[in-house]
C-alpha cells in the first residue's frame, strides 16, 4: 500500500476522510510506527503503548475530517497518540515508574553521553507523564513549539515554558543522583 | 544555550531515540486499522442508547413525535429509495438491488452466468460471499470461513473456469459455484523480507486463465496460484514493485500497478504506474499512469481510477507497452470498461456533483448524479483558562458524495455499483430504462446513453 517515508498523497487522505477504510489502512501502515514510538517513550512499556496507539487510531478515524492538509497529518496523529499515552500513563503511574537503578546518572553523565539507556529510562520515568509527553514530542517527534502547543491546546510560548520546566526537572533530578 | 545545554540536548535526543528503538516487535497495521474502525460501546454509550430508546418509546406513545416524518435517506438523484428527485426524462434511474449488513469493497461480474459477486466481511458476525443474478436481481449467499484477523480488504475476481477467487487479508479463497465448495490458502503473517511494521496482507489478485496472481503489501513478490491452490510460479520483482496495488494478466504479459510515492521525483522506483512484465518477471515497459485499478478487456488492460493527480488517469495498455488515453479523466476513485469504446467512471471532485458517467464515442453521458452541498458545521469554542476566548467556528464542509467502492457493467450495459453507507452497504443498479432525474452539474448537455455495450469488465 503506502511506502515507508515521504509524504502521504493527498488523495489517500481525501479517500480516508470519505470513510474509505482501505485508505485509512494505508495511513495506519504509513504512520503507525511513529505513533507507537512516541507512545512507548511516554508510557515506558509495550502493552500500554499499544493501547494508547490503538486508542489514538480509533479517535483519528472519527476525527479525520479535521485534517485539511496531508502535510500536517503526521504531527496531528502523533499529537493524538501522545495525548492518549499521557492519559494512560497518568492513570497507571505506578506501573510506568519501572524499576529504579541503584545509582541515578548525573547531568554531566548525560551531557557526556556516557549514560546507559537503563539509567536514562529510570530518570525519565521519575518525571510526570505530562513532562515525558513534551519531551517525547520535542526530542522524538521533532515537533516545534507551535505544534506542541497545538497538540496540548496551549500557546507556543506555553509549550516552550512547559518543555523548559520538564527539562529543568529532569536535570535537577539527575543532579540529585 | 550553554555548551552544556547543547550537549545535554543532543545526548538526550540520542538517548530517547535509543529508547524508542526498542519498538521492534512486529505490528499488523491492517489489524490496527480494523480495530480502530470497529465501533466501540462504552458503558455510558449503552446507557445513553437505552435511555434514548425509552424516551423514543414514551414519545411515540404520547404522540409527541408523530408530527415528524421518517428520517430522510441519502441516495443518488432519481434513486428509487432516495428523496430529492427533480423530474426530467434524461437519466436512467438507479435502483437499490441489495442491502448488506456491512461494507463491501469489490464487485466482480461473470459474463458466463450473468452474475455479480461480492463479499462482505463483518467485524463481529459471519462473513458471506454473495451472488446476484444480473437478470432477475435475486441473490444467494454462502458463509465464508471466519478469519483470524477479520479485516475488510476483500477483492473478488472471476476466473476463466467460473471459479470465484477472493482475498480475505492473509487468505486466498477459491469458491466453486457448481459445488459450492471452498478451498483456502493461508499466507504467512510474518515474512522475513517484509517491512516489519506494514503487514503483508494480500493487496490484490488478478486472474490468469484458471489461476490467479497474488500481490502482497510490504513485499515485491508475485505468486501465481492454481485451481488446486498449488503455487504455479513466483516472481521476485525488486523494490520498484513493493506493495503493488493491482495485477492483471493478458496474453504473454503481466501488468503490475506500483503505488509510487508522492514526494519523490527522481528515482524510477518511486513512480506510480504500470509495469509490463514478461512471464519470467522481466520488465518490458513501464507506463506512467496515475491509476489505481487494472482490468482486462478484450485482451488489453484498462487502467483507471487515478484520483486527484496530474497525469493520465485512464488508459488502455497493450501488451507491447503502447499506451492510449481512454478519454475519461476519473478525478477520483473508479473507472471500469466494457469495451474499447465504452468506459464508465465515478468521480467526485470539489464542489461539483459526484457523477457516474459513461464515456462513449468521444462523448460523455451522465448515468447518476449525486449533488453535493456545502454546509456550515459549527463547533463550540474550546475555552481554556490560559487562552483568550475563542469564537464559534463554522467551517464549510462538503457533504453528499457517496462512498462508492466498486463499479462494474454487465452484459446488458447496466451499471452496478456498491455504496458503503457506514456499517452497511447498498448494491445499486443503473439499467437502460429511462426515468426522471436531473443532473445539477450539467443541466443542458446530457445526451442519453441508449447503446448497450457488450463485453465484460473485471470491476
XYZ file of C-alpha atoms in Angstrom:
636
model
C 0.000 0.000 0.000
C 1.937 3.032 1.173
C 5.687 3.093 1.165
C 7.612 3.973 4.263
C 8.768 7.564 4.341
C 7.713 10.514 2.280
C 4.542 12.494 2.262
C 1.225 10.778 2.150
C -0.580 11.538 -1.040
C -3.463 13.931 -0.565
C -5.739 11.584 -2.450
C -5.279 8.958 0.243
C -6.271 11.459 2.910
C -9.283 12.567 0.886
C -10.438 8.996 0.482
C -9.946 8.305 4.167
C -11.960 11.351 5.181
C -14.732 9.989 2.990
C -14.685 6.856 5.146
C -12.677 4.710 2.774
C -11.303 2.003 5.040
C -8.605 0.924 2.635
C -7.228 4.438 2.529
C -7.314 4.565 6.314
C -5.390 1.286 6.475
C -2.822 2.875 4.198
C -2.457 5.788 6.609
C -2.098 3.403 9.535
C 0.509 1.459 7.626
C 2.424 4.655 6.988
C 2.382 6.254 10.426
C 1.794 3.528 12.973
C 5.441 3.154 13.880
C 5.817 6.897 14.514
C 2.870 6.855 16.884
C 3.977 3.720 18.639
C 7.482 5.048 19.311
C 6.191 8.252 20.849
C 3.677 6.353 22.961
C 6.366 3.937 24.090
C 8.629 6.716 25.307
C 5.759 8.253 27.272
C 4.326 5.009 28.637
C 7.546 3.115 29.120
C 6.147 -0.267 28.314
C 4.823 -2.136 25.350
C 1.249 -3.036 26.279
C 0.282 0.431 27.378
C 1.950 1.979 24.353
C -0.002 -0.328 22.073
C -3.248 0.501 23.860
C -2.530 4.200 23.597
C -1.747 3.935 19.906
C -4.843 1.858 19.223
C -6.959 4.436 21.051
C -5.288 7.152 19.021
C -6.216 5.472 15.748
C -9.759 4.998 16.999
C -10.025 8.725 17.662
C -8.269 9.611 14.436
C -10.730 7.607 12.335
C -13.590 9.593 13.814
C -11.973 12.986 13.536
C -10.026 12.629 10.315
C -12.144 15.250 8.580
C -10.484 17.856 10.779
C -7.274 17.439 8.796
C -7.270 19.564 5.673
C -3.654 19.224 4.663
C -1.853 15.896 4.222
C 1.338 17.656 5.265
C 0.032 18.148 8.796
C -1.395 14.663 9.172
C 1.643 13.113 10.818
C 2.001 15.708 13.547
C -1.747 15.618 14.137
C -1.669 11.849 14.589
C 1.423 11.929 16.769
C -0.241 14.546 18.933
C -3.285 12.346 19.464
C -1.099 9.363 20.326
C 0.941 11.437 22.760
C -2.202 12.656 24.484
C -3.525 9.107 24.753
C -0.208 7.852 26.064
C -0.066 10.570 28.694
C -3.641 9.816 29.727
C -2.968 6.103 30.182
C 0.378 6.697 31.856
C -1.140 9.156 34.296
C -3.895 6.711 35.121
C -1.411 3.987 35.738
C 1.536 5.993 37.025
C 2.617 3.338 39.491
C 3.088 0.752 36.771
C 5.001 3.029 34.439
C 7.500 4.033 37.098
C 9.524 0.887 36.476
C 12.463 -0.318 38.467
C 14.797 2.397 39.624
C 18.522 1.870 39.340
C 20.599 1.916 42.467
C 22.505 4.982 41.340
C 20.978 7.779 39.287
C 23.033 9.302 36.491
C 24.256 12.883 36.768
C 23.729 15.748 34.358
C 27.388 15.513 33.428
C 26.944 11.854 32.617
C 24.021 12.683 30.363
C 25.892 15.505 28.672
C 28.971 13.431 28.126
C 26.862 10.762 26.522
C 28.009 8.014 28.859
C 24.628 7.359 30.412
C 23.350 3.909 29.801
C 19.908 3.538 28.333
C 18.559 1.953 31.501
C 19.748 4.895 33.562
C 18.117 7.401 31.250
C 14.940 5.366 31.243
C 14.824 5.428 35.023
C 15.487 9.165 35.141
C 12.841 9.856 32.556
C 10.249 7.819 34.357
C 10.666 9.737 37.542
C 9.030 12.590 35.667
C 5.349 13.236 35.415
C 3.753 11.710 32.241
C 2.932 15.233 31.052
C 6.629 16.096 31.182
C 7.501 12.950 29.267
C 4.902 13.919 26.699
C 6.511 17.260 25.842
C 9.980 15.737 25.875
C 8.910 12.921 23.549
C 7.199 15.353 21.215
C 10.250 17.577 21.027
C 13.082 15.061 21.039
C 11.486 12.147 19.221
C 8.715 13.545 17.057
C 10.798 16.700 16.460
C 7.709 18.822 16.924
C 8.051 22.594 17.016
C 6.736 24.648 19.908
C 3.834 25.681 17.698
C 2.971 22.051 17.013
C 3.359 21.007 20.644
C 1.182 23.913 21.679
C -1.452 22.929 19.160
C -1.425 19.352 20.367
C -1.661 20.303 24.027
C -4.182 23.074 23.491
C -1.815 25.796 24.709
C 0.129 28.575 23.055
C 3.587 28.086 21.559
C 5.005 30.162 24.375
C 3.217 27.936 26.856
C 4.697 24.892 25.166
C 8.199 26.341 25.407
C 7.689 27.063 29.086
C 6.350 23.593 29.746
C 9.266 21.972 27.932
C 11.806 24.111 29.766
C 10.279 23.162 33.081
C 10.226 19.480 32.182
C 13.877 19.577 31.158
C 14.716 21.522 34.308
C 13.071 18.885 36.448
C 14.903 16.151 34.580
C 18.257 17.836 35.065
C 17.638 18.621 38.731
C 16.570 15.052 39.319
C 19.688 13.760 37.625
C 21.917 16.127 39.558
C 20.435 14.949 42.808
C 21.503 11.446 41.895
C 22.006 27.836 25.481
C 25.335 26.981 27.026
C 27.660 24.361 25.616
C 26.474 22.076 28.375
C 22.876 22.755 27.396
C 23.597 21.825 23.789
C 25.473 18.691 24.739
C 22.685 17.756 27.089
C 20.161 18.428 24.352
C 21.964 16.252 21.845
C 22.615 13.460 24.290
C 19.029 13.478 25.470
C 17.749 13.281 21.898
C 20.107 10.387 21.265
C 19.055 8.651 24.460
C 15.351 8.997 23.696
C 15.923 7.736 20.179
C 17.607 4.762 21.809
C 14.575 4.133 23.991
C 12.239 4.426 21.016
C 14.381 1.990 19.073
C 13.167 -0.706 21.442
C 9.940 -0.716 19.450
C 10.936 -3.612 17.249
C 8.093 -6.053 17.601
C 6.024 -6.927 14.518
C 2.873 -4.919 14.071
C -0.015 -5.776 11.806
C -1.181 -2.365 10.653
C -4.180 -3.922 8.961
C -5.349 -5.323 12.260
C -4.776 -1.973 13.969
C -6.827 -0.175 11.331
C -9.661 -2.645 11.573
C -9.762 -2.360 15.363
C -9.793 1.424 15.076
C -12.788 1.352 12.776
C -14.743 -1.188 14.784
C -17.453 0.626 16.706
C -16.926 0.672 20.448
C -19.636 0.695 23.018
C -18.758 2.200 26.319
C -20.964 1.681 29.357
C -22.054 5.302 29.107
C -22.991 4.874 25.464
C -25.039 1.785 26.238
C -26.864 3.640 28.995
C -27.488 6.604 26.716
C -28.770 4.298 23.976
C -31.155 2.595 26.371
C -32.291 5.949 27.702
C -32.835 7.275 24.187
C -34.819 4.186 23.252
C -37.023 4.569 26.310
C -37.593 8.242 25.572
C -38.482 7.462 21.962
C -40.960 4.805 23.043
C -42.530 7.175 25.515
C -42.543 9.911 22.898
C -44.395 7.814 20.364
C -46.832 6.537 22.962
C -47.873 10.034 23.914
C -47.869 11.188 20.309
C -45.159 13.805 20.746
C -43.137 12.522 17.817
C -45.997 11.722 15.483
C -45.723 15.029 13.719
C -42.259 14.200 12.480
C -41.938 12.227 9.281
C -39.482 9.424 8.661
C -35.823 10.290 8.607
C -34.583 11.225 5.175
C -32.094 8.971 3.443
C -29.338 9.858 1.091
C -29.064 8.474 -2.389
C -28.481 9.474 -5.952
C -30.869 11.820 -7.659
C -33.545 9.669 -9.135
C -32.868 6.729 -6.861
C -35.972 4.761 -6.097
C -35.379 4.832 -2.374
C -33.892 8.317 -2.209
C -35.674 11.551 -1.512
C -34.860 14.574 -3.634
C -35.791 13.986 -7.231
C -36.246 16.585 -9.896
C -38.174 15.334 -12.808
C -36.674 15.283 -16.255
C -36.575 12.391 -18.656
C -32.908 12.001 -19.360
C -31.071 9.863 -16.839
C -31.637 6.200 -16.047
C -32.856 5.564 -12.550
C -30.556 3.840 -10.029
C -32.416 1.073 -8.281
C -31.490 -0.420 -4.934
C -30.899 -4.129 -5.537
C -29.456 -5.423 -2.303
C -28.806 -4.057 1.151
C -25.842 -5.520 3.010
C -25.267 -5.568 6.739
C -21.649 -4.433 6.424
C -19.395 -2.706 3.959
C -18.113 -4.263 0.758
C -15.114 -3.360 -1.352
C -15.244 -5.140 -4.651
C -17.701 -6.295 -7.253
C -16.978 -8.835 -9.974
C -19.092 -9.699 -12.997
C -19.174 -13.157 -14.537
C -20.484 -12.991 -18.116
C -20.681 -16.795 -18.224
C -23.511 -16.909 -15.710
C -24.593 -13.262 -15.935
C -23.905 -12.950 -12.230
C -22.322 -10.434 -9.931
C -20.208 -11.456 -6.972
C -19.266 -9.543 -3.861
C -18.103 -10.347 -0.347
C -18.951 -8.848 2.994
C -16.568 -9.156 5.914
C -18.338 -8.307 9.105
C -16.123 -7.423 12.087
C -18.367 -9.100 14.641
C -20.509 -11.567 12.727
C -20.198 -14.139 9.957
C -18.703 -13.224 6.589
C -20.562 -14.010 3.357
C -19.990 -14.312 -0.362
C -22.976 -13.084 -2.400
C -24.078 -13.966 -5.917
C -26.586 -11.675 -7.592
C -28.319 -12.739 -10.765
C -27.988 -9.740 -13.064
C -31.186 -10.503 -14.964
C -33.574 -11.175 -12.112
C -31.818 -9.372 -9.284
C -32.223 -12.347 -6.983
C -29.361 -13.134 -4.670
C -27.977 -16.027 -2.696
C -25.100 -16.198 -0.285
C -22.596 -18.607 1.234
C -20.871 -18.263 4.538
C -17.135 -17.798 4.358
C -14.671 -19.174 6.873
C -14.066 -16.832 9.750
C -10.761 -15.027 9.553
C -8.126 -14.719 12.176
C -7.815 -11.019 11.526
C -11.338 -10.349 10.389
C -10.482 -7.303 8.351
C -12.045 -5.652 5.376
C -9.782 -5.670 2.337
C -11.678 -8.105 0.167
C -11.149 -8.437 -3.551
C -13.272 -10.663 -5.757
C -12.445 -11.985 -9.220
C -13.949 -14.492 -11.629
C -11.590 -16.946 -13.338
C -11.985 -18.388 -16.810
C -13.352 -21.651 -15.383
C -16.072 -19.759 -13.487
C -14.422 -20.136 -10.093
C -14.602 -17.163 -7.768
C -11.342 -16.042 -6.210
C -11.346 -13.719 -3.265
C -8.919 -12.367 -0.738
C -9.542 -12.076 2.962
C -6.491 -10.399 4.416
C -3.986 -13.253 4.602
C -6.256 -15.814 2.973
C -6.849 -16.640 -0.653
C -10.140 -18.438 -1.236
C -11.324 -20.243 -4.328
C -15.063 -20.792 -4.409
C -16.560 -23.260 -6.857
C -20.128 -22.105 -7.647
C -21.085 -25.514 -9.045
C -20.275 -27.492 -5.927
C -20.415 -24.557 -3.501
C -17.088 -25.742 -2.114
C -14.284 -23.562 -0.873
C -10.538 -24.079 -0.941
C -8.331 -21.901 1.214
C -4.686 -20.971 1.002
C -3.178 -19.265 4.032
C -0.283 -16.876 3.572
C 2.089 -16.280 6.483
C 1.532 -13.129 8.500
C 5.228 -12.717 9.231
C 7.570 -12.584 6.252
C 11.277 -12.066 6.888
C 11.672 -9.984 3.739
C 8.809 -7.646 4.552
C 8.717 -4.269 6.128
C 8.253 -5.219 9.735
C 5.558 -2.705 10.502
C 3.358 -2.677 7.483
C 1.664 -6.072 7.451
C 1.801 -8.437 4.489
C -1.856 -8.954 3.676
C -2.938 -9.832 0.137
C -3.164 -6.471 -1.579
C -4.502 -7.584 -4.959
C -5.261 -10.550 -7.185
C -5.555 -10.849 -10.934
C -6.931 -13.855 -12.751
C -4.834 -15.540 -15.397
C -6.930 -18.227 -17.056
C -7.955 -20.615 -14.312
C -5.227 -19.410 -11.970
C -4.622 -16.182 -10.114
C -1.674 -13.856 -9.461
C -1.316 -12.530 -5.937
C 0.458 -9.395 -4.722
C 1.049 -8.569 -1.078
C 1.550 -5.458 0.960
C 5.112 -4.890 2.091
C 6.543 -7.367 -0.413
C 7.633 -7.139 -4.020
C 6.800 -10.734 -4.834
C 4.222 -12.048 -7.278
C 2.855 -15.518 -6.632
C 0.708 -17.497 -9.058
C -1.744 -19.942 -7.542
C -3.532 -22.684 -9.478
C -7.037 -24.124 -9.146
C -5.814 -26.781 -6.724
C -4.316 -23.997 -4.609
C -0.859 -25.065 -5.691
C 1.855 -22.492 -6.299
C 2.478 -22.355 -10.043
C 5.070 -19.605 -10.046
C 6.852 -16.975 -8.050
C 8.449 -13.786 -9.334
C 10.729 -11.502 -7.318
C 10.259 -8.055 -8.811
C 12.500 -5.829 -6.724
C 11.818 -2.708 -4.680
C 10.180 -0.800 -7.529
C 7.230 -3.144 -7.179
C 6.934 -3.082 -3.397
C 3.321 -3.204 -2.184
C 1.856 -3.388 -5.667
C -1.767 -2.310 -5.764
C -3.114 -4.419 -8.594
C -2.111 -7.086 -11.058
C -3.571 -8.294 -14.338
C -2.540 -10.823 -16.959
C -3.194 -10.550 -20.691
C -1.536 -12.621 -23.388
C 2.064 -13.304 -22.510
C 2.376 -10.254 -20.294
C 1.733 -9.482 -16.657
C 0.724 -5.960 -15.702
C 1.595 -4.740 -12.231
C 0.406 -1.442 -10.771
C 3.035 0.072 -8.486
C 1.938 2.695 -5.974
C 4.946 5.017 -6.105
C 5.155 7.798 -3.585
C 4.148 11.407 -3.784
C 7.285 13.079 -2.533
C 9.976 11.849 -4.843
C 10.500 12.711 -8.449
C 13.824 11.222 -9.326
C 14.135 7.528 -8.990
C 12.323 5.146 -11.253
C 11.271 3.014 -8.317
C 9.207 5.750 -6.756
C 6.934 6.465 -9.690
C 3.318 5.393 -9.855
C 2.492 3.474 -12.951
C 2.056 0.114 -14.591
C 4.925 -2.231 -15.254
C 4.521 -4.578 -18.190
C 6.403 -7.760 -17.407
C 7.283 -10.914 -19.221
C 6.138 -14.202 -17.761
C 9.621 -14.526 -16.283
C 9.251 -11.243 -14.421
C 11.424 -9.093 -16.686
C 10.154 -5.546 -17.134
C 9.375 -4.994 -20.814
C 7.951 -1.492 -20.475
C 6.696 0.915 -17.848
C 3.673 3.167 -18.368
C 3.378 6.328 -16.266
C -0.315 6.229 -15.415
C -1.987 7.690 -12.339
C -4.262 4.707 -11.977
C -5.386 2.609 -9.055
C -7.136 -0.298 -10.766
C -6.457 -2.620 -13.678
C -8.985 -4.582 -15.700
C -8.549 -6.905 -18.656
C -10.936 -6.194 -21.520
C -10.674 -7.913 -24.876
C -7.022 -8.830 -24.417
C -5.952 -5.325 -23.404
C -5.539 -3.845 -19.981
C -7.594 -0.899 -18.870
C -6.049 1.258 -16.128
C -8.374 3.593 -14.333
C -9.352 5.356 -11.171
C -6.376 7.598 -10.729
C -7.520 10.029 -8.116
C -6.841 13.745 -7.944
C -3.449 13.663 -9.530
C -1.969 15.180 -12.578
C -1.241 12.903 -15.451
C -3.095 10.255 -17.318
C -5.900 8.809 -15.215
C -7.449 6.277 -17.550
C -5.727 4.491 -20.378
C -5.552 1.347 -22.444
C -2.266 -0.529 -22.333
C -1.301 -3.025 -24.965
C 0.970 -5.958 -24.181
C 3.795 -4.226 -26.080
C 3.594 -1.237 -23.739
C 1.695 1.080 -26.052
C -0.448 3.451 -24.012
C -3.589 5.019 -25.400
C -5.650 7.534 -23.401
C -9.125 6.205 -22.687
C -10.733 9.614 -22.856
C -12.072 9.592 -19.329
C -10.341 11.589 -16.661
C -11.538 9.938 -13.477
C -10.703 12.560 -10.909
C -11.499 10.297 -8.093
C -11.880 6.676 -7.335
C -13.177 4.370 -10.033
C -13.316 3.601 -13.655
C -14.186 0.447 -15.474
C -14.591 -0.548 -19.067
C -16.852 -2.776 -21.053
C -15.257 -2.476 -24.448
C -12.623 -0.413 -26.139
C -15.077 2.366 -26.901
C -17.046 2.472 -23.653
C -15.693 3.426 -20.247
C -17.721 4.020 -17.094
C -16.349 6.211 -14.318
C -17.305 7.530 -10.953
C -15.828 10.854 -9.992
C -16.262 13.169 -7.092
C -14.264 16.332 -7.224
C -14.576 19.505 -5.196
C -17.873 21.304 -5.091
C -19.078 19.668 -8.287
C -21.714 16.992 -8.081
C -20.353 13.477 -7.926
C -21.368 11.573 -11.028
C -21.264 8.181 -12.652
C -20.687 8.642 -16.353
C -20.294 6.601 -19.470
C -17.685 7.799 -21.965
C -18.514 6.594 -25.414
C -17.663 7.666 -28.936
C -15.972 10.794 -27.697
C -18.927 11.994 -25.652
C -19.921 11.690 -22.015
C -23.283 10.518 -20.707
C -24.310 11.065 -17.100
C -25.768 7.919 -15.563
C -26.277 9.120 -11.996
C -25.646 12.389 -10.212
C -25.108 12.969 -6.538
C -25.475 16.662 -5.720
C -23.104 17.919 -3.089
C -23.974 20.625 -0.674
C -21.641 22.897 1.147
C -22.887 23.303 4.683
C -21.572 25.091 7.714
C -20.763 22.814 10.611
C -20.431 24.903 13.766
C -18.344 23.770 16.674
C -18.500 25.275 20.133
C -15.313 27.144 21.064
C -12.807 25.453 23.321
C -12.330 27.585 26.408
C -9.193 27.243 28.422
C -8.106 29.417 31.307
C -4.751 30.285 29.749
C -6.042 31.117 26.282
C -8.038 34.081 25.017
C -11.659 33.213 24.488
C -12.356 31.865 21.016
C -15.405 32.396 18.896
C -17.555 29.624 17.490
C -16.029 28.257 14.303
C -18.263 27.227 11.428
C -16.099 25.698 8.692
C -17.829 24.899 5.446
C -17.891 21.210 4.673
C -18.926 19.333 1.566
C -21.472 16.626 2.161
C -23.368 14.390 -0.134
C -20.792 12.499 -2.188
C -21.447 8.801 -1.707
C -18.658 6.414 -0.828
C -18.720 4.207 -3.893
C -16.263 1.370 -3.522
C -16.838 -0.774 -6.584
C -18.307 -0.418 -10.025
C -18.932 -2.824 -12.869
C -21.006 -3.229 -16.003
C -22.986 -6.302 -17.007
C -23.532 -7.713 -20.488
C -26.705 -5.680 -20.973
C -24.786 -2.487 -20.327
C -26.356 -1.931 -16.931
C -24.020 -0.363 -14.396
C -23.797 -1.868 -10.917
C -22.104 -0.191 -8.010
C -21.599 -0.632 -4.290
C -22.142 2.297 -1.966
C -20.874 1.992 1.560
C -23.159 3.745 3.989
C -21.265 3.232 7.242
C -21.644 -0.189 8.827
C -23.625 -1.273 5.814
C -23.696 -1.084 2.045
C -26.149 -0.904 -0.838
C -25.801 -2.536 -4.231
C -27.328 -0.235 -6.847
C -28.129 -0.904 -10.481
C -28.492 1.641 -13.251
C -30.385 -0.079 -16.010
C -31.068 1.066 -19.500
C -34.674 2.070 -18.894
C -35.158 5.793 -18.545
C -36.901 7.671 -15.802
C -36.839 11.053 -14.251
C -33.943 12.715 -12.559
C -31.881 15.765 -13.067
C -28.196 16.451 -13.201
C -27.453 19.727 -11.451
C -23.880 19.657 -12.626
C -24.657 19.655 -16.339
C -28.245 20.643 -16.880
C -28.034 21.191 -20.594
C -25.512 18.777 -22.041
C -26.598 15.329 -21.099
C -27.105 13.082 -24.086
C -28.880 9.916 -23.230
C -26.958 6.690 -23.286
C -29.000 4.181 -25.207
C -26.294 1.947 -26.518
C -25.863 -1.260 -24.596
C -22.236 -2.253 -24.974
C -21.331 -5.879 -24.701
C -18.317 -7.479 -23.123
C -17.373 -7.640 -19.511
C -15.156 -5.904 -17.077
C -13.290 -7.087 -14.080
C -14.554 -4.427 -11.758
